[in-house]
Amino acid sequence: MSTLPISLEHLFPSGELSHLESSWRSLLVHGVSCDSRALLPGEVFFAMPGERVDGRLYIGDARARGASAVIVPGEQFSAQIVDGAPHIEAPRIRYHYARAASIAAGSPASQMVGIGVTGTNGKSSTTWILSQALAMIEGTSTNLGTLG
């Protein structure tokens, strides 16, 4: 369940943007993206370095496509307005991207329960039996593992 649009500061719920002017913190955003080609107007662009190419090379493209804000890697949180949009430096940018994407999607993991099964023998049987029992009780269940 999506909660969009959402204010920029709600994508950073630990107060990381407290130093940014209030009007920019309350900027409504319509999603997050780390791919400038797939970015839709109003989304926040996370310009992350990759294995082969640096996402910061595509900030101009993201802005041209309507990015409402740009997040780049940095040593500590800081923000400035560049070309009429927040340009925010964030440490641990991949963590912040994952958290912002989850928040933008309505925090689906908060609606799920995860169960892990470890050991030497019987893991597959245990997970399949548990999955079937939970499906009977809850109506849905998913079993992830090497056997499917």
PDB file of C-alpha atoms in Angstrom:
ATOM      1  CA  MET A   1       0.000   0.000   0.000  1.00  0.00           C
ATOM      2  CA  SER A   2       1.606   3.211  -1.155  1.00  0.00           C
ATOM      3  CA  THR A   3       1.551   6.306   1.030  1.00  0.00           C
ATOM      4  CA  LEU A   4       2.456   8.715  -1.774  1.00  0.00           C
ATOM      5  CA  PRO A   5       2.825  11.578  -2.129  1.00  0.00           C
ATOM      6  CA  ILE A   6       4.910  11.995   1.009  1.00  0.00           C
ATOM      7  CA  SER A   7       7.024  14.853   2.311  1.00  0.00           C
ATOM      8  CA  LEU A   8      10.751  14.703   1.708  1.00  0.00           C
ATOM      9  CA  GLU A   9      11.467  14.750   5.452  1.00  0.00           C
ATOM     10  CA  HIS A  10       9.275  11.660   5.984  1.00  0.00           C
ATOM     11  CA  LEU A  11      11.662   9.690   3.769  1.00  0.00           C
ATOM     12  CA  PHE A  12      14.317  10.496   6.381  1.00  0.00           C
ATOM     13  CA  PRO A  13      12.438   9.857   9.642  1.00  0.00           C
ATOM     14  CA  SER A  14      15.456  10.184  11.946  1.00  0.00           C
ATOM     15  CA  GLY A  15      15.611  13.957  11.503  1.00  0.00           C
ATOM     16  CA  GLU A  16      18.507  13.959   9.043  1.00  0.00           C
ATOM     17  CA  LEU A  17      16.993  16.892   7.144  1.00  0.00           C
ATOM     18  CA  SER A  18      16.324  19.095  10.175  1.00  0.00           C
ATOM     19  CA  HIS A  19      18.879  21.643   8.934  1.00  0.00           C
ATOM     20  CA  LEU A  20      17.087  22.015   5.576  1.00  0.00           C
ATOM     21  CA  GLU A  21      14.657  24.930   5.245  1.00  0.00           C
ATOM     22  CA  SER A  22      11.123  23.937   6.269  1.00  0.00           C
ATOM     23  CA  SER A  23       9.603  24.603   2.841  1.00  0.00           C
ATOM     24  CA  TRP A  24      12.021  22.106   1.291  1.00  0.00           C
ATOM     25  CA  ARG A  25      11.535  19.511   4.043  1.00  0.00           C
ATOM     26  CA  SER A  26       7.789  19.584   3.364  1.00  0.00           C
ATOM     27  CA  LEU A  27       8.286  19.183  -0.395  1.00  0.00           C
ATOM     28  CA  LEU A  28       5.916  16.433  -1.595  1.00  0.00           C
ATOM     29  CA  VAL A  29       7.619  13.630  -3.478  1.00  0.00           C
ATOM     30  CA  HIS A  30       6.010  10.869  -5.517  1.00  0.00           C
ATOM     31  CA  GLY A  31       8.577   8.087  -5.220  1.00  0.00           C
ATOM     32  CA  VAL A  32      12.262   7.261  -5.266  1.00  0.00           C
ATOM     33  CA  SER A  33      14.545   6.001  -8.007  1.00  0.00           C
ATOM     34  CA  CYS A  34      18.204   5.200  -8.532  1.00  0.00           C
ATOM     35  CA  ASP A  35      17.792   4.878 -12.302  1.00  0.00           C
ATOM     36  CA  SER A  36      17.494   8.215 -14.086  1.00  0.00           C
ATOM     37  CA  ARG A  37      16.007   6.477 -17.151  1.00  0.00           C
ATOM     38  CA  ALA A  38      13.074   5.154 -15.120  1.00  0.00           C
ATOM     39  CA  LEU A  39      12.594   8.248 -12.956  1.00  0.00           C
ATOM     40  CA  LEU A  40       9.167   9.878 -13.055  1.00  0.00           C
ATOM     41  CA  PRO A  41       8.485  13.568 -12.376  1.00  0.00           C
ATOM     42  CA  GLY A  42       8.351  14.296  -8.646  1.00  0.00           C
ATOM     43  CA  GLU A  43      10.534  11.375  -7.596  1.00  0.00           C
ATOM     44  CA  VAL A  44      13.721  11.660  -5.556  1.00  0.00           C
ATOM     45  CA  PHE A  45      16.849  10.567  -7.423  1.00  0.00           C
ATOM     46  CA  PHE A  46      19.458   8.646  -5.425  1.00  0.00           C
ATOM     47  CA  ALA A  47      22.734   9.090  -7.352  1.00  0.00           C
ATOM     48  CA  MET A  48      24.728   6.107  -6.098  1.00  0.00           C
ATOM     49  CA  PRO A  49      28.119   4.941  -7.291  1.00  0.00           C
ATOM     50  CA  GLY A  50      27.948   1.564  -8.969  1.00  0.00           C
ATOM     51  CA  GLU A  51      30.398  -1.113  -9.990  1.00  0.00           C
ATOM     52  CA  ARG A  52      30.722   0.181 -13.551  1.00  0.00           C
ATOM     53  CA  VAL A  53      29.294   3.694 -13.511  1.00  0.00           C
ATOM     54  CA  ASP A  54      28.628   6.449 -10.984  1.00  0.00           C
ATOM     55  CA  GLY A  55      25.017   7.562 -10.663  1.00  0.00           C
ATOM     56  CA  ARG A  56      26.199  11.126 -10.079  1.00  0.00           C
ATOM     57  CA  LEU A  57      26.921  11.271 -13.821  1.00  0.00           C
ATOM     58  CA  TYR A  58      23.154  11.164 -14.396  1.00  0.00           C
ATOM     59  CA  ILE A  59      22.019  13.942 -12.049  1.00  0.00           C
ATOM     60  CA  GLY A  60      21.430  16.281 -15.004  1.00  0.00           C
ATOM     61  CA  ASP A  61      19.310  13.662 -16.748  1.00  0.00           C
ATOM     62  CA  ALA A  62      17.321  13.009 -13.565  1.00  0.00           C
ATOM     63  CA  ARG A  63      16.668  16.724 -13.070  1.00  0.00           C
ATOM     64  CA  ALA A  64      15.612  17.057 -16.724  1.00  0.00           C
ATOM     65  CA  ARG A  65      13.117  14.226 -16.134  1.00  0.00           C
ATOM     66  CA  GLY A  66      11.648  16.056 -13.144  1.00  0.00           C
ATOM     67  CA  ALA A  67      13.518  14.781 -10.083  1.00  0.00           C
ATOM     68  CA  SER A  68      12.212  16.753  -7.097  1.00  0.00           C
ATOM     69  CA  ALA A  69      15.417  16.218  -5.095  1.00  0.00           C
ATOM     70  CA  VAL A  70      18.800  14.562  -5.523  1.00  0.00           C
ATOM     71  CA  ILE A  71      20.583  12.466  -2.916  1.00  0.00           C
ATOM     72  CA  VAL A  72      24.331  11.872  -3.311  1.00  0.00           C
ATOM     73  CA  PRO A  73      26.920  10.066  -1.179  1.00  0.00           C
ATOM     74  CA  GLY A  74      28.635  12.178   1.471  1.00  0.00           C
ATOM     75  CA  GLU A  75      30.572  11.928   4.709  1.00  0.00           C
ATOM     76  CA  GLN A  76      27.736  13.491   6.713  1.00  0.00           C
ATOM     77  CA  PHE A  77      24.297  14.905   6.077  1.00  0.00           C
ATOM     78  CA  SER A  78      24.284  18.297   4.416  1.00  0.00           C
ATOM     79  CA  ALA A  79      21.942  19.986   2.000  1.00  0.00           C
ATOM     80  CA  GLN A  80      21.848  22.875  -0.381  1.00  0.00           C
ATOM     81  CA  ILE A  81      19.527  24.047  -3.119  1.00  0.00           C
ATOM     82  CA  VAL A  82      20.969  23.459  -6.598  1.00  0.00           C
ATOM     83  CA  ASP A  83      19.031  24.562  -9.679  1.00  0.00           C
ATOM     84  CA  GLY A  84      15.855  24.947  -7.631  1.00  0.00           C
ATOM     85  CA  ALA A  85      15.857  21.548  -5.936  1.00  0.00           C
ATOM     86  CA  PRO A  86      17.324  20.055  -2.746  1.00  0.00           C
ATOM     87  CA  HIS A  87      20.722  18.431  -3.302  1.00  0.00           C
ATOM     88  CA  ILE A  88      21.399  16.315  -0.210  1.00  0.00           C
ATOM     89  CA  GLU A  89      24.606  14.553   0.768  1.00  0.00           C
ATOM     90  CA  ALA A  90      23.961  11.398   2.778  1.00  0.00           C
ATOM     91  CA  PRO A  91      26.306   8.877   4.379  1.00  0.00           C
ATOM     92  CA  ARG A  92      25.380   5.218   3.815  1.00  0.00           C
ATOM     93  CA  ILE A  93      23.377   6.169   0.732  1.00  0.00           C
ATOM     94  CA  ARG A  94      22.360   2.586  -0.064  1.00  0.00           C
ATOM     95  CA  TYR A  95      20.838   2.208   3.399  1.00  0.00           C
ATOM     96  CA  HIS A  96      18.937   5.482   2.997  1.00  0.00           C
ATOM     97  CA  TYR A  97      17.750   4.476  -0.478  1.00  0.00           C
ATOM     98  CA  ALA A  98      16.403   1.155   0.815  1.00  0.00           C
ATOM     99  CA  ARG A  99      14.707   2.828   3.776  1.00  0.00           C
ATOM    100  CA  ALA A 100      13.209   5.606   1.618  1.00  0.00           C
ATOM    101  CA  ALA A 101      11.954   3.073  -0.941  1.00  0.00           C
ATOM    102  CA  SER A 102      10.314   1.059   1.829  1.00  0.00           C
ATOM    103  CA  ILE A 103       8.668   4.146   3.308  1.00  0.00           C
ATOM    104  CA  ALA A 104       7.485   5.303  -0.126  1.00  0.00           C
ATOM    105  CA  ALA A 105       5.945   1.864  -0.698  1.00  0.00           C
ATOM    106  CA  GLY A 106       4.066   1.992   2.605  1.00  0.00           C
ATOM    107  CA  SER A 107       6.575  -0.072   4.652  1.00  0.00           C
ATOM    108  CA  PRO A 108       5.378  -3.474   3.405  1.00  0.00           C
ATOM    109  CA  ALA A 109       7.822  -5.399   5.602  1.00  0.00           C
ATOM    110  CA  SER A 110       5.962  -4.164   8.682  1.00  0.00           C
ATOM    111  CA  GLN A 111       3.010  -6.259   7.511  1.00  0.00           C
ATOM    112  CA  MET A 112       5.056  -9.473   7.245  1.00  0.00           C
ATOM    113  CA  VAL A 113       6.409 -12.077   9.608  1.00  0.00           C
ATOM    114  CA  GLY A 114       9.665 -13.848   8.815  1.00  0.00           C
ATOM    115  CA  ILE A 115      10.681 -17.217  10.186  1.00  0.00           C
ATOM    116  CA  GLY A 116      14.131 -18.704   9.695  1.00  0.00           C
ATOM    117  CA  VAL A 117      14.958 -22.390   9.995  1.00  0.00           C
ATOM    118  CA  THR A 118      18.562 -23.465  10.496  1.00  0.00           C
ATOM    119  CA  GLY A 119      20.245 -26.755  11.212  1.00  0.00           C
ATOM    120  CA  THR A 120      21.866 -29.713   9.526  1.00  0.00           C
ATOM    121  CA  ASN A 121      18.944 -31.966   8.668  1.00  0.00           C
ATOM    122  CA  GLY A 122      15.229 -31.472   8.051  1.00  0.00           C
ATOM    123  CA  LYS A 123      15.135 -27.797   7.101  1.00  0.00           C
ATOM    124  CA  SER A 124      13.247 -28.269   3.836  1.00  0.00           C
ATOM    125  CA  SER A 125      10.663 -30.579   5.379  1.00  0.00           C
ATOM    126  CA  THR A 126      10.209 -28.257   8.342  1.00  0.00           C
ATOM    127  CA  THR A 127       9.743 -25.164   6.175  1.00  0.00           C
ATOM    128  CA  TRP A 128       7.261 -26.866   3.843  1.00  0.00           C
ATOM    129  CA  ILE A 129       5.181 -28.201   6.748  1.00  0.00           C
ATOM    130  CA  LEU A 130       5.318 -24.800   8.478  1.00  0.00           C
ATOM    131  CA  SER A 131       4.393 -22.997   5.266  1.00  0.00           C
ATOM    132  CA  GLN A 132       1.366 -25.251   4.713  1.00  0.00           C
ATOM    133  CA  ALA A 133       0.210 -24.817   8.312  1.00  0.00           C
ATOM    134  CA  LEU A 134       0.559 -21.020   8.158  1.00  0.00           C
ATOM    135  CA  ALA A 135      -1.291 -20.914   4.841  1.00  0.00           C
ATOM    136  CA  MET A 136      -4.187 -22.804   6.435  1.00  0.00           C
ATOM    137  CA  ILE A 137      -4.272 -20.393   9.386  1.00  0.00           C
ATOM    138  CA  GLU A 138      -3.420 -17.059   7.719  1.00  0.00           C
ATOM    139  CA  GLY A 139      -4.525 -17.736   4.138  1.00  0.00           C
ATOM    140  CA  THR A 140      -1.129 -16.973   2.597  1.00  0.00           C
ATOM    141  CA  SER A 141       2.418 -18.119   3.112  1.00  0.00           C
ATOM    142  CA  THR A 142       5.625 -18.105   1.117  1.00  0.00           C
ATOM    143  CA  ASN A 143       8.505 -20.509   1.369  1.00  0.00           C
ATOM    144  CA  LEU A 144      11.905 -19.271   0.196  1.00  0.00           C
ATOM    145  CA  GLY A 145      14.912 -21.524  -0.028  1.00  0.00           C
ATOM    146  CA  THR A 146      17.168 -23.485  -2.312  1.00  0.00           C
ATOM    147  CA  LEU A 147      14.395 -25.926  -3.207  1.00  0.00           C
ATOM    148  CA  GLY A 148      11.906 -23.252  -4.206  1.00  0.00           C
TER     149      GLY A 148
END
